[in-house]
Coordinates of C-alpha atoms in Angstrom, one line a residue:
M1 CA -22.6 31.7 1.3
T2 CA -21.2 28.3 2.1
K3 CA -18.7 28.3 4.9
K4 CA -15.2 27.0 4.0
F5 CA -13.7 24.7 6.7
G6 CA -10.3 24.1 5.1
L7 CA -8.5 22.6 2.1
Y8 CA -8.5 18.9 1.3
L9 CA -5.2 17.6 0.0
Y10 CA -4.7 15.0 -2.7
A11 CA -1.1 15.2 -3.8
I12 CA 2.0 17.2 -4.4
T13 CA 2.9 17.8 -8.0
S14 CA 4.6 20.2 -10.4
G15 CA 3.5 23.8 -10.2
S16 CA 2.8 23.8 -13.9
T17 CA 0.2 21.0 -13.9
D18 CA -3.0 21.8 -15.8
L19 CA -6.0 20.5 -13.9
G20 CA -8.6 21.6 -16.3
D21 CA -12.1 21.3 -14.8
L22 CA -11.1 18.4 -12.5
C23 CA -13.5 17.9 -9.5
G24 CA -12.8 16.0 -6.2
I25 CA -14.5 15.4 -2.9
D26 CA -18.1 16.7 -2.8
N27 CA -17.7 17.6 -6.4
A28 CA -15.6 20.6 -5.4
S29 CA -13.2 22.1 -8.0
V30 CA -9.7 20.9 -7.7
Y31 CA -6.9 23.6 -7.9
L32 CA -3.2 24.2 -7.1
V33 CA -1.6 26.0 -4.2
S34 CA 1.8 26.7 -5.6
Y35 CA 5.2 27.4 -4.1
G36 CA 8.0 27.8 -6.5
D37 CA 8.1 24.8 -8.9
I38 CA 5.9 22.6 -6.8
A39 CA 2.3 22.7 -5.8
A40 CA -0.3 21.0 -3.6
V41 CA -3.4 19.7 -5.3
V42 CA -6.4 20.7 -3.2
S43 CA -10.1 21.4 -3.1
D44 CA -12.2 23.4 -0.7
M45 CA -13.9 21.6 2.2
T46 CA -17.5 22.5 3.1
G47 CA -17.5 20.2 6.1
E48 CA -15.0 19.7 9.0
K49 CA -14.4 16.0 8.3
V50 CA -14.4 13.7 5.3
R51 CA -15.6 10.2 6.0
P52 CA -14.1 7.1 4.3
Q53 CA -17.2 6.4 2.4
R54 CA -17.1 4.8 -1.1
K55 CA -18.0 8.0 -2.9
N56 CA -15.2 10.0 -1.1
L57 CA -12.6 7.3 -1.6
A58 CA -13.6 7.1 -5.3
S59 CA -13.3 10.9 -5.6
H60 CA -9.9 10.9 -4.0
Q61 CA -8.7 8.1 -6.3
H62 CA -10.3 9.9 -9.4
V63 CA -8.0 12.9 -8.8
L64 CA -4.9 10.8 -8.4
K65 CA -5.7 8.8 -11.5
F66 CA -6.1 12.1 -13.5
L67 CA -2.7 13.3 -12.1
M68 CA -1.1 9.9 -13.0
S69 CA -2.3 10.4 -16.6
L70 CA -0.2 13.6 -16.7
G71 CA 2.9 12.4 -14.9
T72 CA 3.7 11.0 -11.4
P73 CA 2.4 13.0 -8.4
L74 CA 3.4 12.4 -4.8
P75 CA 0.1 11.1 -3.4
I76 CA -1.2 12.1 0.0
K77 CA -3.2 9.6 2.1
F78 CA -6.9 9.9 2.2
G79 CA -8.4 12.3 4.7
V80 CA -5.7 15.0 5.2
I81 CA -7.2 18.4 5.6
A82 CA -5.4 21.8 6.2
K83 CA -7.3 24.4 8.1
T84 CA -5.9 27.3 6.1
Q85 CA -4.0 28.0 2.9
S86 CA -1.1 29.3 5.0
A87 CA -0.8 25.8 6.5
V88 CA -0.3 24.4 3.0
D89 CA 2.1 27.2 2.1
N90 CA 4.1 26.3 5.2
L91 CA 4.2 22.6 4.3
L92 CA 5.4 23.3 0.7
E93 CA 8.1 25.8 2.0
Y94 CA 9.4 23.5 4.6
Y95 CA 9.6 20.4 2.5
Q96 CA 10.3 22.1 -0.9
D97 CA 13.7 20.4 -1.4
S98 CA 12.4 16.9 -0.4
F99 CA 9.3 17.2 -2.6
T100 CA 11.3 18.4 -5.5
S101 CA 13.8 15.5 -5.1
Q102 CA 11.0 12.9 -4.8
L103 CA 9.1 14.2 -7.8
E104 CA 12.3 13.9 -9.8
S105 CA 13.2 10.4 -8.6
L106 CA 9.7 9.1 -9.2
K107 CA 9.2 10.7 -12.5
N108 CA 7.3 8.5 -15.0
T109 CA 6.8 5.7 -12.5
A110 CA 3.8 3.9 -11.1
E111 CA 3.1 1.5 -8.3
M112 CA 1.8 -2.0 -8.9
G113 CA 0.4 -4.2 -6.1
L114 CA 1.0 -7.9 -5.8
R115 CA -0.6 -10.2 -3.2
L116 CA -0.2 -13.9 -2.6
S117 CA -2.5 -15.8 -0.3
W118 CA -3.1 -19.4 0.6
S119 CA -6.4 -20.5 -1.0
V120 CA -7.0 -23.4 1.4
P121 CA -9.7 -24.0 4.1
N122 CA -7.3 -24.0 7.0
V123 CA -3.8 -22.7 6.8
F124 CA -2.7 -24.5 10.0
E125 CA -3.8 -27.9 8.7
Y126 CA -2.3 -27.2 5.3
L127 CA 1.1 -26.3 6.7
V128 CA 1.1 -29.0 9.4
N129 CA 0.5 -31.6 6.7
T130 CA 3.6 -30.3 4.8
N131 CA 6.0 -30.7 7.7
H132 CA 6.6 -34.2 9.1
E133 CA 8.0 -33.2 12.5
L134 CA 5.1 -30.7 13.2
K135 CA 2.5 -33.2 12.0
T136 CA 3.9 -35.9 14.3
M137 CA 3.7 -33.5 17.3
R138 CA 0.2 -32.4 16.4
D139 CA -1.0 -36.0 16.0
Q140 CA 0.5 -37.1 19.3
I141 CA -1.4 -34.3 21.1
L142 CA -4.7 -35.3 19.3
S143 CA -4.2 -38.9 20.2
S144 CA -3.8 -38.0 23.9
A145 CA -6.0 -35.0 24.2
N146 CA -6.7 -35.5 27.9
S147 CA -3.1 -35.9 28.8
A148 CA -1.5 -33.3 26.5
S149 CA 0.3 -30.6 28.5
R150 CA -0.2 -26.9 28.0
D151 CA 3.5 -26.7 27.1
D152 CA 3.1 -29.3 24.4
M153 CA 0.3 -27.2 22.8
I154 CA 2.3 -24.0 23.1
E155 CA 5.2 -25.7 21.4
V156 CA 3.1 -26.8 18.5
G157 CA 1.8 -23.3 18.1
Y158 CA 5.3 -21.9 18.2
R159 CA 6.6 -24.4 15.6
F160 CA 3.6 -23.5 13.4
S161 CA 4.4 -19.8 13.7
Q162 CA 8.0 -20.5 12.7
L163 CA 6.9 -22.5 9.7
L164 CA 4.4 -19.9 8.7
E165 CA 7.0 -17.2 8.7
S166 CA 9.6 -19.4 6.9
E167 CA 7.1 -20.2 4.1
R168 CA 6.2 -16.6 3.7
Q169 CA 9.8 -15.6 3.4
R170 CA 10.5 -18.4 0.9
H171 CA 7.7 -17.5 -1.4
T172 CA 8.4 -13.8 -1.1
K173 CA 12.0 -14.3 -2.2
T174 CA 10.8 -16.4 -5.1
A175 CA 8.4 -13.6 -6.2
Q176 CA 11.0 -10.8 -5.7
A177 CA 13.6 -12.7 -7.8
A178 CA 11.1 -13.0 -10.6
L179 CA 10.3 -9.2 -10.5
L180 CA 13.9 -7.9 -10.3
D181 CA 14.2 -7.2 -14.0
C182 CA 11.1 -5.1 -14.3
C183 CA 10.9 -3.2 -10.9
L184 CA 12.9 -0.2 -9.7
D185 CA 12.1 -1.0 -6.1
I186 CA 10.0 -3.5 -4.2
K187 CA 8.6 -3.1 -0.7
A188 CA 7.0 -5.8 1.4
N189 CA 4.1 -4.5 3.3
S190 CA 2.7 -5.9 6.6
L191 CA 0.2 -8.7 6.5
S192 CA -3.1 -8.7 8.4
K193 CA -4.4 -12.2 7.9
E194 CA -3.0 -15.6 8.6
S195 CA -3.8 -16.7 5.0
E196 CA -1.7 -13.9 3.5
V197 CA 1.7 -14.9 2.2
M198 CA 3.0 -11.6 0.9
N199 CA 1.8 -8.1 0.0
L200 CA 4.3 -6.4 -2.3
A201 CA 4.4 -2.8 -3.6
C202 CA 6.3 -2.6 -6.8
L203 CA 7.7 0.6 -8.2
V204 CA 7.8 0.4 -12.0
S205 CA 8.7 2.6 -14.9
K206 CA 5.6 3.4 -16.9
D207 CA 7.3 2.0 -20.0
K208 CA 7.6 -1.4 -18.3
L209 CA 4.0 -1.8 -17.2
A210 CA 3.4 -4.3 -20.0
L211 CA 6.6 -6.2 -18.9
I212 CA 5.6 -6.6 -15.3
K213 CA 2.1 -7.8 -16.3
K214 CA 3.7 -10.5 -18.4
T215 CA 6.1 -11.3 -15.6
V216 CA 3.3 -11.7 -13.1
Y217 CA 1.4 -14.0 -15.5
D218 CA 4.5 -16.1 -15.8
M219 CA 5.1 -16.0 -12.1
A220 CA 1.6 -17.6 -11.5
N221 CA 3.0 -20.8 -12.9
L222 CA 5.4 -21.0 -9.9
F223 CA 2.5 -21.5 -7.5
N224 CA 0.0 -24.3 -7.5
D225 CA -3.7 -24.2 -6.9
D226 CA -3.2 -23.9 -3.2
F227 CA -2.4 -20.2 -3.8
L228 CA -4.2 -17.2 -5.0
L229 CA -2.2 -14.4 -6.8
D230 CA -3.8 -11.0 -7.0
Y231 CA -2.3 -8.2 -9.2
N232 CA -3.5 -4.6 -9.2
G233 CA -2.6 -1.1 -10.4
P234 CA -1.2 1.0 -11.8
W235 CA -1.5 3.4 -8.8
A236 CA 0.2 6.6 -7.7
P237 CA 3.4 5.5 -5.8
H238 CA 1.9 5.7 -2.2
N239 CA 4.5 3.3 -0.7
F240 CA 7.5 5.1 -2.1
V241 CA 6.6 8.6 -1.0
D242 CA 7.4 10.4 2.3
I243 CA 5.0 13.2 3.0
R244 CA 4.8 14.4 6.5
V245 CA 1.9 16.6 7.7
E246 CA 3.4 18.3 10.8
Y247 CA 3.3 21.6 9.2
L248 CA -0.4 21.7 8.1
D249 CA -1.5 23.6 11.3
P250 CA 1.1 26.3 11.9
Q251 CA 0.7 28.6 15.0
E252 CA -0.5 31.9 13.8

């Protein structure tokens, strides 16, 4: 008999959700652990850990996509495992009111992702060449490389950082203004690369998915060939859900 190491969690949803013969991580059957009108969507784990491999990430997303076809679940981030069902029961009991409220507020919504990046060989050179004062400072340093002080170079770097942030904010405001009529909420996520301009998560009513798609296509005309606009989704509303996991391992 295969040893069970715990329950893998995918989402919180309505207790009446019909999962059919849905399978998840390691092709394990997906089922509900219910508490009142809400339920956790889980599958049994036959290992102590789940690695972020492509097949596991795909299985996790497959379950969420199925749930999105039925409604709008509260997605749980990849890799959360409860050691016992009582841990899941405890989570559902403690956050019952919060989960119920979030399920209601996010009903019939989806998340769309929108990223804008500079599509240029060198962001520093690109921005410097758009700012006369900064370009003059940079050129003076290059023309006197042996005599340029450390403070001068630090000042150029500081001015560049200011310009980078200012341009990011300007373009983000332009995009947000264009999206206002088709989004219920917009969140700006953190950026990890210098070339990134913005990374927006957009909460949209499912009946407006066609509208936001058209809006994004129209928005592309606001940016020239120096930019790359990436649009993805619909997804479960990860960025608009608050699910804490402090109560997955109760003291017994």
